[in-house]
């Protein structure tokens, strides 16, 4: 028996943006990476920037971002995404350029590039996915790992005498005159996603106006690395990550830091 | 006699310049679109010169990076975006770039790298050396890759090889490297330069410049997770390197036709050897010289041919014997291969080379005063 399509009589109000490819994402169930990809690509689509945007993927779980993003992408060496983005933006200043990095990539091996890219005020968007661990390599300690948090390289919990403190690199970057807009967002609830989307929109608008570096940290989860279900990981995120990495704007054009 | 195959450039201006400055000026005239670097002796004049001249070349980005690691990755980005890019440094800085160079070789991105060698290992000395031959010609970074390596022997060639380096890098979509040294970088000589715009830009349909509507997106990557795919990429690279070996070998030779002793030396040392050769010939010793201009691809066929005719080969280098290994591989035991080297920033004198030639001549009973 032929059934009429169940969408008959419905209006199409939401669909996959054309800036995302058909390739199924490889991310673990519940992982924030896929959501952030979606938000970013949706904004690029809505702002009509697909033909002039160049992305830079990191080494980390999102190394294959170019499989999903239907735009031109370069895949950088571990930690060097912002240097690669600098190279692109400097020779193609009228294009929109973003880097997309995890916490190991951006705040450990790539710290120097991160700070100097922002300090030069490179006209790019830097997206920073802070999930507190090295997801790709199997859940090792990251610079952003919380104190006491167990990872495969801090099996008894991160302890300061050995491993120092969670690195709040976003606070640090907000101090630099080169950064124009610095914000910390999340992607684990619909409300958080809406705010994140707003931040991405603002960042790209600022980039089109050549305002300087826009930096968005997304405090995210890693269900696999944290050894939790997606739901547990989101609860844990709110209870443990947010107190150390509180959400909100750190620097806006209206409220620049001194 | 010379056997160098170099495209001729229309030279319109003659200047007296330092090697490093001639190289920088040549890069601007070659239409370089971006330079990223970090100061290090003995090549800081390159970035200093470019910074001073940049206002006259609005289409060229010149940026001092926070490190050589950042600089080579900026080169990666700019090259991937279709620009003609150069980077320069010396030993410690070139070592720091190796990961990025390997990535570029794998992603098949062209660029011109300049190594103005200084004595090492370690922080070493700022005096000239050829100690980075292995690093330049055997890969340097991880994985199976090669760079096209050009070895200038004069300030004129410091300029000329910039054009040639860009041209070859772009032709084969691979990084090319100019392997020179602190003495050539610092010495002043007369140099003839072509006008701006002497080197046409290649098409870069692969570059990430924004996905055009209806066209496929461009991806620049060196990640190939499936071993089958990775092997495929390796085979493509190796095919390219074989093609380069077949078509791009360059060398120069002097007095090889009647030579009993064949000198093999590159760069600055080849000039010293030319002097030693003259002195030896004045004493009746039949000495010839082969100067490899491309270190990769190496003129192994020509060395093999000559090694069947000469009584012995003498390789002279400013290192502990690096090119020596390639010479031996080319000679394949057809005649003895001797070595004379100075290290750590010391430059061999023509007299020292002459002494080595005389010792060999005696050893092999090469007739004196013929
Ligand atoms: C030079 C270098 N060192 C180490 C690695 C191995 N490595 C790959 S991804 C990664 C960590 C990624 O963690 P993060 O940036 O936090 O991203 P996530 O996977 O959590 O998204 C490491 C150490 C590498 N690829 N290159
Ligand atoms: S390992 Fe963690 S960060 Fe990586 S895809 Fe899985 S959940 Fe996401």
mmCIF file of N, CA and C in Angstrom, chain B residues 110-198:
data_model
loop_
_atom_site.group_PDB
_atom_site.id
_atom_site.type_symbol
_atom_site.label_atom_id
_atom_site.label_comp_id
_atom_site.label_asym_id
_atom_site.label_seq_id
_atom_site.Cartn_x
_atom_site.Cartn_y
_atom_site.Cartn_z
ATOM 1 N N UNK B 110 53.381 24.408 -3.264
ATOM 2 C CA UNK B 110 54.660 25.001 -3.648
ATOM 3 C C UNK B 110 55.073 26.099 -2.678
ATOM 4 N N UNK B 111 56.359 26.260 -2.481
ATOM 5 C CA UNK B 111 56.898 27.415 -1.771
ATOM 6 C C UNK B 111 58.396 27.386 -1.956
ATOM 7 N N UNK B 112 59.037 28.505 -1.659
ATOM 8 C CA UNK B 112 60.491 28.564 -1.746
ATOM 9 C C UNK B 112 61.046 28.770 -0.343
ATOM 10 N N UNK B 113 61.896 27.845 0.074
ATOM 11 C CA UNK B 113 62.527 27.908 1.393
ATOM 12 C C UNK B 113 64.000 28.248 1.154
ATOM 13 N N UNK B 114 64.535 29.127 1.964
ATOM 14 C CA UNK B 114 65.951 29.473 1.822
ATOM 15 C C UNK B 114 66.672 29.139 3.118
ATOM 16 N N UNK B 115 67.711 28.328 3.021
ATOM 17 C CA UNK B 115 68.533 28.017 4.192
ATOM 18 C C UNK B 115 69.924 28.606 3.984
ATOM 19 N N UNK B 116 70.198 29.694 4.694
ATOM 20 C CA UNK B 116 71.532 30.297 4.667
ATOM 21 C C UNK B 116 72.308 29.617 5.799
ATOM 22 N N UNK B 117 73.006 28.561 5.442
ATOM 23 C CA UNK B 117 73.538 27.667 6.474
ATOM 24 C C UNK B 117 74.612 28.296 7.366
ATOM 25 N N UNK B 118 74.548 27.909 8.613
ATOM 26 C CA UNK B 118 75.567 28.253 9.600
ATOM 27 C C UNK B 118 76.055 26.963 10.240
ATOM 28 N N UNK B 119 77.170 27.052 10.937
ATOM 29 C CA UNK B 119 77.764 25.853 11.529
ATOM 30 C C UNK B 119 76.929 25.301 12.675
ATOM 31 N N UNK B 120 76.753 24.017 12.713
ATOM 32 C CA UNK B 120 76.039 23.334 13.787
ATOM 33 C C UNK B 120 76.836 22.145 14.211
ATOM 34 N N UNK B 121 76.262 21.192 14.910
ATOM 35 C CA UNK B 121 74.866 21.135 15.370
ATOM 36 C C UNK B 121 74.595 22.090 16.542
ATOM 37 N N UNK B 122 73.362 22.062 17.011
ATOM 38 C CA UNK B 122 72.992 22.908 18.139
ATOM 39 C C UNK B 122 72.908 24.362 17.730
ATOM 40 N N UNK B 123 73.098 25.220 18.684
ATOM 41 C CA UNK B 123 73.070 26.647 18.372
ATOM 42 C C UNK B 123 74.258 26.987 17.485
ATOM 43 N N UNK B 124 75.316 26.202 17.643
ATOM 44 C CA UNK B 124 76.434 26.233 16.708
ATOM 45 C C UNK B 124 77.145 27.561 16.635
ATOM 46 N N UNK B 125 77.376 27.988 15.413
ATOM 47 C CA UNK B 125 78.070 29.250 15.155
ATOM 48 C C UNK B 125 77.363 29.940 14.008
ATOM 49 N N UNK B 126 77.643 31.231 13.860
ATOM 50 C CA UNK B 126 77.000 31.947 12.751
ATOM 51 C C UNK B 126 77.865 31.936 11.500
ATOM 52 N N UNK B 127 78.998 31.254 11.563
ATOM 53 C CA UNK B 127 79.888 31.179 10.405
ATOM 54 C C UNK B 127 79.342 30.167 9.387
ATOM 55 N N UNK B 128 79.757 30.305 8.119
ATOM 56 C CA UNK B 128 79.173 29.472 7.055
ATOM 57 C C UNK B 128 79.468 27.982 7.197
ATOM 58 N N UNK B 129 78.560 27.181 6.682
ATOM 59 C CA UNK B 129 78.689 25.734 6.772
ATOM 60 C C UNK B 129 77.859 25.097 5.666
ATOM 61 N N UNK B 130 78.087 23.815 5.455
ATOM 62 C CA UNK B 130 77.229 23.041 4.547
ATOM 63 C C UNK B 130 76.688 21.822 5.293
ATOM 64 N N UNK B 131 76.538 22.013 6.587
ATOM 65 C CA UNK B 131 76.162 20.895 7.461
ATOM 66 C C UNK B 131 74.715 20.454 7.336
ATOM 67 N N UNK B 132 73.913 21.181 6.556
ATOM 68 C CA UNK B 132 72.494 20.827 6.461
ATOM 69 C C UNK B 132 72.168 20.110 5.149
ATOM 70 N N UNK B 133 73.208 19.572 4.493
ATOM 71 C CA UNK B 133 72.992 18.866 3.223
ATOM 72 C C UNK B 133 72.035 17.692 3.405
ATOM 73 N N UNK B 134 72.307 16.867 4.425
ATOM 74 C CA UNK B 134 71.417 15.706 4.668
ATOM 75 C C UNK B 134 69.986 16.175 4.866
ATOM 76 N N UNK B 135 69.826 17.167 5.764
ATOM 77 C CA UNK B 135 68.483 17.657 6.097
ATOM 78 C C UNK B 135 67.759 18.152 4.841
ATOM 79 N N UNK B 136 68.511 18.847 3.981
ATOM 80 C CA UNK B 136 67.878 19.440 2.795
ATOM 81 C C UNK B 136 67.539 18.386 1.744
ATOM 82 N N UNK B 137 68.445 17.437 1.543
ATOM 83 C CA UNK B 137 68.292 16.547 0.384
ATOM 84 C C UNK B 137 67.611 15.229 0.704
ATOM 85 N N UNK B 138 67.598 14.841 1.960
ATOM 86 C CA UNK B 138 67.056 13.514 2.291
ATOM 87 C C UNK B 138 65.646 13.587 2.866
ATOM 88 N N UNK B 139 65.080 14.782 2.927
ATOM 89 C CA UNK B 139 63.740 14.871 3.499
ATOM 90 C C UNK B 139 63.724 15.884 4.623
ATOM 91 N N UNK B 140 64.414 15.611 5.694
ATOM 92 C CA UNK B 140 64.481 16.554 6.814
ATOM 93 C C UNK B 140 63.385 16.328 7.824
ATOM 94 N N UNK B 141 62.159 16.352 7.381
ATOM 95 C CA UNK B 141 61.040 16.069 8.266
ATOM 96 C C UNK B 141 60.630 14.611 8.136
ATOM 97 N N UNK B 142 59.442 14.283 8.674
ATOM 98 C CA UNK B 142 58.998 12.895 8.683
ATOM 99 C C UNK B 142 58.369 12.487 7.349
ATOM 100 N N UNK B 143 58.496 11.223 7.047
ATOM 101 C CA UNK B 143 57.828 10.668 5.862
ATOM 102 C C UNK B 143 58.719 10.680 4.638
ATOM 103 N N UNK B 144 58.244 10.013 3.606
ATOM 104 C CA UNK B 144 58.982 9.857 2.351
ATOM 105 C C UNK B 144 58.743 11.041 1.432
ATOM 106 N N UNK B 145 59.576 12.038 1.526
ATOM 107 C CA UNK B 145 59.420 13.154 0.588
ATOM 108 C C UNK B 145 60.782 13.740 0.263
ATOM 109 N N UNK B 146 60.838 14.507 -0.802
ATOM 110 C CA UNK B 146 62.059 15.196 -1.200
ATOM 111 C C UNK B 146 61.724 16.643 -1.490
ATOM 112 N N UNK B 147 62.725 17.485 -1.360
ATOM 113 C CA UNK B 147 62.606 18.869 -1.786
ATOM 114 C C UNK B 147 63.464 19.045 -3.025
ATOM 115 N N UNK B 148 63.099 19.962 -3.882
ATOM 116 C CA UNK B 148 64.007 20.351 -4.961
ATOM 117 C C UNK B 148 65.039 21.272 -4.311
ATOM 118 N N UNK B 149 66.318 20.925 -4.413
ATOM 119 C CA UNK B 149 67.338 21.704 -3.705
ATOM 120 C C UNK B 149 68.309 22.342 -4.693
ATOM 121 N N UNK B 150 68.393 23.659 -4.637
ATOM 122 C CA UNK B 150 69.296 24.412 -5.508
ATOM 123 C C UNK B 150 70.436 24.996 -4.679
ATOM 124 N N UNK B 151 71.673 24.869 -5.179
ATOM 125 C CA UNK B 151 72.827 25.358 -4.432
ATOM 126 C C UNK B 151 73.555 26.447 -5.213
ATOM 127 N N UNK B 152 73.300 27.720 -4.890
ATOM 128 C CA UNK B 152 73.979 28.801 -5.593
ATOM 129 C C UNK B 152 75.457 28.879 -5.211
ATOM 130 N N UNK B 153 76.251 29.428 -6.133
ATOM 131 C CA UNK B 153 77.675 29.546 -5.862
ATOM 132 C C UNK B 153 78.170 30.978 -5.939
ATOM 133 N N UNK B 154 77.254 31.925 -6.131
ATOM 134 C CA UNK B 154 77.653 33.332 -6.237
ATOM 135 C C UNK B 154 76.457 34.191 -5.849
ATOM 136 N N UNK B 155 76.720 35.475 -5.666
ATOM 137 C CA UNK B 155 75.619 36.389 -5.356
ATOM 138 C C UNK B 155 74.647 36.432 -6.544
ATOM 139 N N UNK B 156 75.215 36.380 -7.755
ATOM 140 C CA UNK B 156 74.362 36.344 -8.943
ATOM 141 C C UNK B 156 73.390 35.169 -8.878
ATOM 142 N N UNK B 157 73.909 34.015 -8.486
ATOM 143 C CA UNK B 157 73.025 32.840 -8.414
ATOM 144 C C UNK B 157 72.068 32.910 -7.224
ATOM 145 N N UNK B 158 72.450 33.617 -6.177
ATOM 146 C CA UNK B 158 71.502 33.830 -5.067
ATOM 147 C C UNK B 158 70.238 34.478 -5.631
ATOM 148 N N UNK B 159 70.414 35.390 -6.575
ATOM 149 C CA UNK B 159 69.259 36.048 -7.198
ATOM 150 C C UNK B 159 68.602 35.132 -8.235
ATOM 151 N N UNK B 160 69.417 34.575 -9.124
ATOM 152 C CA UNK B 160 68.852 33.770 -10.222
ATOM 153 C C UNK B 160 68.041 32.577 -9.708
ATOM 154 N N UNK B 161 68.547 31.946 -8.654
ATOM 155 C CA UNK B 161 67.898 30.712 -8.208
ATOM 156 C C UNK B 161 66.572 30.961 -7.507
ATOM 157 N N UNK B 162 66.313 32.213 -7.140
ATOM 158 C CA UNK B 162 64.997 32.541 -6.589
ATOM 159 C C UNK B 162 63.939 32.337 -7.682
ATOM 160 N N UNK B 163 64.240 32.844 -8.869
ATOM 161 C CA UNK B 163 63.319 32.672 -10.003
ATOM 162 C C UNK B 163 63.149 31.182 -10.315
ATOM 163 N N UNK B 164 64.296 30.519 -10.359
ATOM 164 C CA UNK B 164 64.280 29.101 -10.698
ATOM 165 C C UNK B 164 63.564 28.294 -9.610
ATOM 166 N N UNK B 165 63.802 28.665 -8.354
ATOM 167 C CA UNK B 165 63.167 27.969 -7.229
ATOM 168 C C UNK B 165 61.653 28.095 -7.272
ATOM 169 N N UNK B 166 61.179 29.324 -7.472
ATOM 170 C CA UNK B 166 59.732 29.531 -7.573
ATOM 171 C C UNK B 166 59.167 28.737 -8.753
ATOM 172 N N UNK B 167 59.876 28.825 -9.876
ATOM 173 C CA UNK B 167 59.378 28.182 -11.096
ATOM 174 C C UNK B 167 59.248 26.670 -10.905
ATOM 175 N N UNK B 168 60.299 26.073 -10.353
ATOM 176 C CA UNK B 168 60.269 24.615 -10.164
ATOM 177 C C UNK B 168 59.237 24.211 -9.113
ATOM 178 N N UNK B 169 59.179 24.970 -8.012
ATOM 179 C CA UNK B 169 58.214 24.657 -6.946
ATOM 180 C C UNK B 169 56.798 24.664 -7.513
ATOM 181 N N UNK B 170 56.514 25.661 -8.349
ATOM 182 C CA UNK B 170 55.162 25.794 -8.890
ATOM 183 C C UNK B 170 54.895 24.761 -9.976
ATOM 184 N N UNK B 171 55.928 24.467 -10.756
ATOM 185 C CA UNK B 171 55.756 23.470 -11.815
ATOM 186 C C UNK B 171 55.398 22.105 -11.225
ATOM 187 N N UNK B 172 56.053 21.770 -10.123
ATOM 188 C CA UNK B 172 55.840 20.435 -9.546
ATOM 189 C C UNK B 172 54.952 20.445 -8.296
ATOM 190 N N UNK B 173 54.449 21.620 -7.932
ATOM 191 C CA UNK B 173 53.656 21.758 -6.703
ATOM 192 C C UNK B 173 54.345 21.077 -5.534
ATOM 193 N N UNK B 174 55.531 21.550 -5.231
ATOM 194 C CA UNK B 174 56.299 20.976 -4.127
ATOM 195 C C UNK B 174 57.221 22.053 -3.573
ATOM 196 N N UNK B 175 57.589 21.981 -2.290
ATOM 197 C CA UNK B 175 58.519 22.990 -1.781
ATOM 198 C C UNK B 175 59.899 22.833 -2.424
ATOM 199 N N UNK B 176 60.504 23.968 -2.793
ATOM 200 C CA UNK B 176 61.885 23.969 -3.270
ATOM 201 C C UNK B 176 62.725 24.700 -2.238
ATOM 202 N N UNK B 177 63.993 24.333 -2.172
ATOM 203 C CA UNK B 177 64.860 24.934 -1.154
ATOM 204 C C UNK B 177 66.158 25.434 -1.777
ATOM 205 N N UNK B 178 66.520 26.643 -1.436
ATOM 206 C CA UNK B 178 67.834 27.162 -1.833
ATOM 207 C C UNK B 178 68.766 26.900 -0.665
ATOM 208 N N UNK B 179 69.777 26.076 -0.910
ATOM 209 C CA UNK B 179 70.727 25.748 0.150
ATOM 210 C C UNK B 179 71.995 26.554 -0.095
ATOM 211 N N UNK B 180 72.135 27.614 0.698
ATOM 212 C CA UNK B 180 73.318 28.454 0.545
ATOM 213 C C UNK B 180 73.999 28.547 1.904
ATOM 214 N N UNK B 181 74.907 29.491 2.077
ATOM 215 C CA UNK B 181 75.592 29.558 3.368
ATOM 216 C C UNK B 181 75.878 31.000 3.750
ATOM 217 N N UNK B 182 76.307 31.173 4.979
ATOM 218 C CA UNK B 182 76.529 32.503 5.536
ATOM 219 C C UNK B 182 77.510 33.342 4.744
ATOM 220 N N UNK B 183 78.497 32.729 4.126
ATOM 221 C CA UNK B 183 79.472 33.509 3.363
ATOM 222 C C UNK B 183 78.820 34.077 2.107
ATOM 223 N N UNK B 184 78.091 33.248 1.385
ATOM 224 C CA UNK B 184 77.399 33.724 0.180
ATOM 225 C C UNK B 184 76.316 34.739 0.544
ATOM 226 N N UNK B 185 75.717 34.549 1.702
ATOM 227 C CA UNK B 185 74.685 35.481 2.145
ATOM 228 C C UNK B 185 75.254 36.852 2.467
ATOM 229 N N UNK B 186 76.467 36.851 2.999
ATOM 230 C CA UNK B 186 77.051 38.108 3.466
ATOM 231 C C UNK B 186 77.957 38.775 2.441
ATOM 232 N N UNK B 187 78.503 38.043 1.495
ATOM 233 C CA UNK B 187 79.481 38.661 0.588
ATOM 234 C C UNK B 187 78.792 39.578 -0.419
ATOM 235 N N UNK B 188 79.531 40.588 -0.861
ATOM 236 C CA UNK B 188 78.989 41.523 -1.847
ATOM 237 C C UNK B 188 79.617 41.269 -3.203
ATOM 238 N N UNK B 189 78.773 41.222 -4.221
ATOM 239 C CA UNK B 189 79.243 41.032 -5.583
ATOM 240 C C UNK B 189 78.306 41.781 -6.520
ATOM 241 N N UNK B 190 78.738 41.863 -7.742
ATOM 242 C CA UNK B 190 77.912 42.475 -8.777
ATOM 243 C C UNK B 190 76.778 41.502 -9.120
ATOM 244 N N UNK B 191 75.596 42.027 -9.281
ATOM 245 C CA UNK B 191 74.477 41.155 -9.643
ATOM 246 C C UNK B 191 73.586 41.846 -10.675
ATOM 247 N N UNK B 192 73.249 41.102 -11.722
ATOM 248 C CA UNK B 192 72.332 41.631 -12.742
ATOM 249 C C UNK B 192 70.932 41.121 -12.440
ATOM 250 N N UNK B 193 69.985 42.031 -12.513
ATOM 251 C CA UNK B 193 68.621 41.662 -12.123
ATOM 252 C C UNK B 193 67.636 41.894 -13.258
ATOM 253 N N UNK B 194 66.660 41.003 -13.373
ATOM 254 C CA UNK B 194 65.601 41.213 -14.368
ATOM 255 C C UNK B 194 64.559 42.173 -13.809
ATOM 256 N N UNK B 195 63.723 42.727 -14.661
ATOM 257 C CA UNK B 195 62.682 43.633 -14.154
ATOM 258 C C UNK B 195 61.570 42.875 -13.456
ATOM 259 N N UNK B 196 60.748 43.623 -12.751
ATOM 260 C CA UNK B 196 59.576 43.060 -12.083
ATOM 261 C C UNK B 196 58.676 42.371 -13.111
ATOM 262 N N UNK B 197 58.050 41.296 -12.681
ATOM 263 C CA UNK B 197 57.082 40.650 -13.570
ATOM 264 C C UNK B 197 57.716 39.704 -14.573
ATOM 265 N N UNK B 198 58.967 39.270 -14.278
ATOM 266 C CA UNK B 198 59.645 38.374 -15.228
ATOM 267 C C UNK B 198 59.181 36.931 -15.104
#
